[in-house]
CSV table of C-alpha atoms in Angstrom, one decimal:
chain,number,residue,atom,x,y,z
O,1,MET,CA,0.1,0.1,0.0
O,2,ALA,CA,1.1,3.5,-0.9
O,3,THR,CA,2.3,6.0,2.0
O,4,VAL,CA,0.4,8.5,0.2
O,5,PRO,CA,-2.8,8.5,-1.8
O,6,LEU,CA,-2.4,8.2,-5.7
O,7,LEU,CA,-3.9,11.3,-7.1
O,8,SER,CA,-6.4,11.2,-9.8
O,9,ASP,CA,-6.6,13.7,-12.6
O,10,GLU,CA,-9.5,15.5,-10.6
O,11,GLU,CA,-7.4,15.6,-7.4
O,12,ALA,CA,-4.1,16.8,-8.9
O,13,SER,CA,-3.0,20.2,-9.0
O,14,ALA,CA,-2.7,22.2,-12.3
O,15,GLU,CA,1.0,22.0,-12.0
O,16,ALA,CA,0.7,18.3,-11.7
O,17,LEU,CA,-1.8,17.9,-14.4
O,18,ALA,CA,0.5,19.8,-16.9
O,19,VAL,CA,3.1,17.2,-16.2
O,20,PHE,CA,0.7,14.3,-16.5
O,21,ASP,CA,-0.4,15.8,-19.9
O,22,ASP,CA,3.4,15.8,-20.9
O,23,ILE,CA,3.7,12.2,-19.8
O,24,ARG,CA,0.8,11.2,-22.0
O,25,ALA,CA,2.1,13.2,-24.9
O,26,THR,CA,5.6,12.0,-24.8
O,27,ARG,CA,4.6,8.5,-24.4
O,28,GLY,CA,1.6,8.6,-26.7
O,29,THR,CA,-0.8,7.0,-24.1
O,30,ASP,CA,-3.8,8.0,-21.9
O,31,TYR,CA,-2.0,6.2,-19.2
O,32,VAL,CA,-0.2,7.9,-16.0
O,33,ASN,CA,1.3,5.3,-13.9
O,34,ASN,CA,1.1,5.0,-10.0
O,35,PHE,CA,4.6,6.3,-9.6
O,36,TRP,CA,3.7,9.7,-11.2
O,37,ARG,CA,0.4,9.8,-9.3
O,38,ALA,CA,2.3,9.4,-5.9
O,39,LEU,CA,4.9,12.3,-6.8
O,40,ALA,CA,1.9,14.6,-7.7
O,41,HIS,CA,1.5,15.5,-4.1
O,42,ASP,CA,4.9,17.5,-4.7
O,43,PRO,CA,4.4,19.0,-8.2
O,44,ALA,CA,8.0,20.6,-8.0
O,45,LEU,CA,9.5,17.2,-7.4
O,46,LEU,CA,7.0,15.5,-10.0
O,47,ARG,CA,8.2,17.8,-12.7
O,48,ALA,CA,12.1,17.8,-11.7
O,49,THR,CA,11.9,13.9,-11.8
O,50,TRP,CA,10.0,13.7,-15.1
O,51,GLU,CA,12.2,16.2,-16.9
O,52,ARG,CA,15.4,14.4,-15.8
O,53,LEU,CA,13.9,11.0,-16.7
O,54,LYS,CA,13.2,12.4,-20.3
O,55,VAL,CA,16.8,13.3,-20.6
O,56,VAL,CA,18.5,10.3,-19.1
O,57,MET,CA,16.1,7.9,-20.9
O,58,GLY,CA,15.6,9.9,-24.1
O,59,PRO,CA,17.9,9.6,-27.0
O,60,GLY,CA,21.5,9.2,-26.6
O,61,THR,CA,24.6,7.0,-27.3
O,62,LEU,CA,23.0,4.2,-25.5
O,63,ASP,CA,20.3,2.0,-27.3
O,64,PRO,CA,16.9,2.6,-25.5
O,65,LEU,CA,16.6,-1.0,-24.8
O,66,ILE,CA,20.0,-1.1,-23.3
O,67,LYS,CA,18.9,1.7,-21.0
O,68,GLU,CA,15.9,-0.1,-19.9
O,69,MET,CA,17.9,-3.2,-19.1
O,70,ILE,CA,20.3,-1.0,-17.1
O,71,TYR,CA,17.4,0.3,-15.3
O,72,ILE,CA,16.4,-3.2,-14.4
O,73,ALA,CA,19.6,-4.1,-13.0
O,74,ALA,CA,19.9,-1.1,-10.9
O,75,SER,CA,16.4,-1.6,-9.6
O,76,THR,CA,17.2,-5.1,-8.7
O,77,ALA,CA,20.3,-4.1,-6.8
O,78,ASN,CA,18.4,-1.5,-5.1
O,79,GLY,CA,15.3,-3.7,-4.2
O,80,CYS,CA,13.0,-1.7,-5.9
O,81,GLU,CA,9.9,-4.1,-7.0
O,82,TYR,CA,8.0,-1.1,-8.6
O,83,CYS,CA,10.9,-0.2,-11.1
O,84,VAL,CA,11.8,-3.8,-11.8
O,85,HIS,CA,8.4,-4.3,-12.9
O,86,SER,CA,7.9,-1.1,-14.8
O,87,HIS,CA,11.1,-1.2,-16.6
O,88,THR,CA,10.9,-4.8,-17.3
O,89,ALA,CA,7.6,-3.9,-19.2
O,90,ALA,CA,9.3,-1.1,-20.7
O,91,ALA,CA,12.1,-3.2,-22.1
O,92,ARG,CA,9.7,-5.9,-23.5
O,93,ALA,CA,7.8,-3.1,-25.3
O,94,LYS,CA,11.1,-2.0,-26.7
O,95,GLY,CA,11.7,-5.4,-28.0
O,96,MET,CA,13.4,-7.4,-25.0
O,97,THR,CA,13.1,-11.1,-25.8
O,98,GLN,CA,12.6,-13.8,-23.1
O,99,ALA,CA,16.1,-15.1,-23.8
O,100,GLN,CA,17.6,-11.6,-23.3
O,101,HIS,CA,15.6,-11.2,-20.1
O,102,GLY,CA,16.9,-14.6,-18.9
O,103,GLU,CA,20.6,-13.6,-19.8
O,104,LEU,CA,20.1,-10.2,-18.2
O,105,LEU,CA,19.0,-11.9,-15.0
O,106,SER,CA,22.0,-14.3,-15.0
O,107,VAL,CA,24.4,-11.3,-15.4
O,108,ILE,CA,22.6,-9.4,-12.5
O,109,GLY,CA,22.8,-12.5,-10.3
O,110,MET,CA,26.5,-13.2,-11.1
O,111,ALA,CA,27.3,-9.4,-10.4
O,112,MET,CA,25.6,-9.6,-7.1
O,113,GLN,CA,27.4,-12.9,-6.3
O,114,THR,CA,30.8,-11.7,-7.0
O,115,ASN,CA,30.1,-8.1,-5.6
O,116,GLY,CA,29.3,-9.8,-2.5
O,117,ILE,CA,32.5,-12.0,-2.3
O,118,VAL,CA,34.9,-9.2,-3.3
O,119,THR,CA,33.1,-7.0,-0.7
O,120,GLY,CA,33.3,-9.5,2.0
O,121,LEU,CA,36.8,-10.2,1.1
O,122,GLN,CA,37.8,-6.6,0.8
O,123,VAL,CA,39.9,-7.5,-2.3
O,124,PRO,CA,42.1,-4.4,-3.4
O,125,VAL,CA,41.4,-3.1,-6.7
O,126,ASP,CA,44.2,-4.0,-9.4
O,127,ASP,CA,46.1,-1.0,-10.6
O,128,ALA,CA,45.4,-2.1,-14.2
O,129,PHE,CA,41.7,-1.7,-13.5
O,130,LYS,CA,41.6,1.8,-11.8
O,131,ALA,CA,40.0,4.3,-14.0
């Protein structure tokens, strides 16, 4: 259960509705998901988060599907159920196959395992790897 009510269009402020309208236009849908509806309680945060997301997830040097897959990996590492689900749906909409999803989960699992081991052992970083 959300810690705040999810605001409907009728309950949202004019500023929040303007962001909802941009979400709809940008995504080509009438649907505004629960994340944005929860953020609508703070219209400034809603707008700032939406504007930043459009930049980060928008056109760039990384393929849109790769960006969604990275988002799934980070969301898994951070334990964010909502983002794992929403970005898995977005990745599938961008063409992620079941085989790619399975391989992605294998990479995430491997990284989590080796990250845990190396952290527990406090292995010093090789000079050759330092950026």
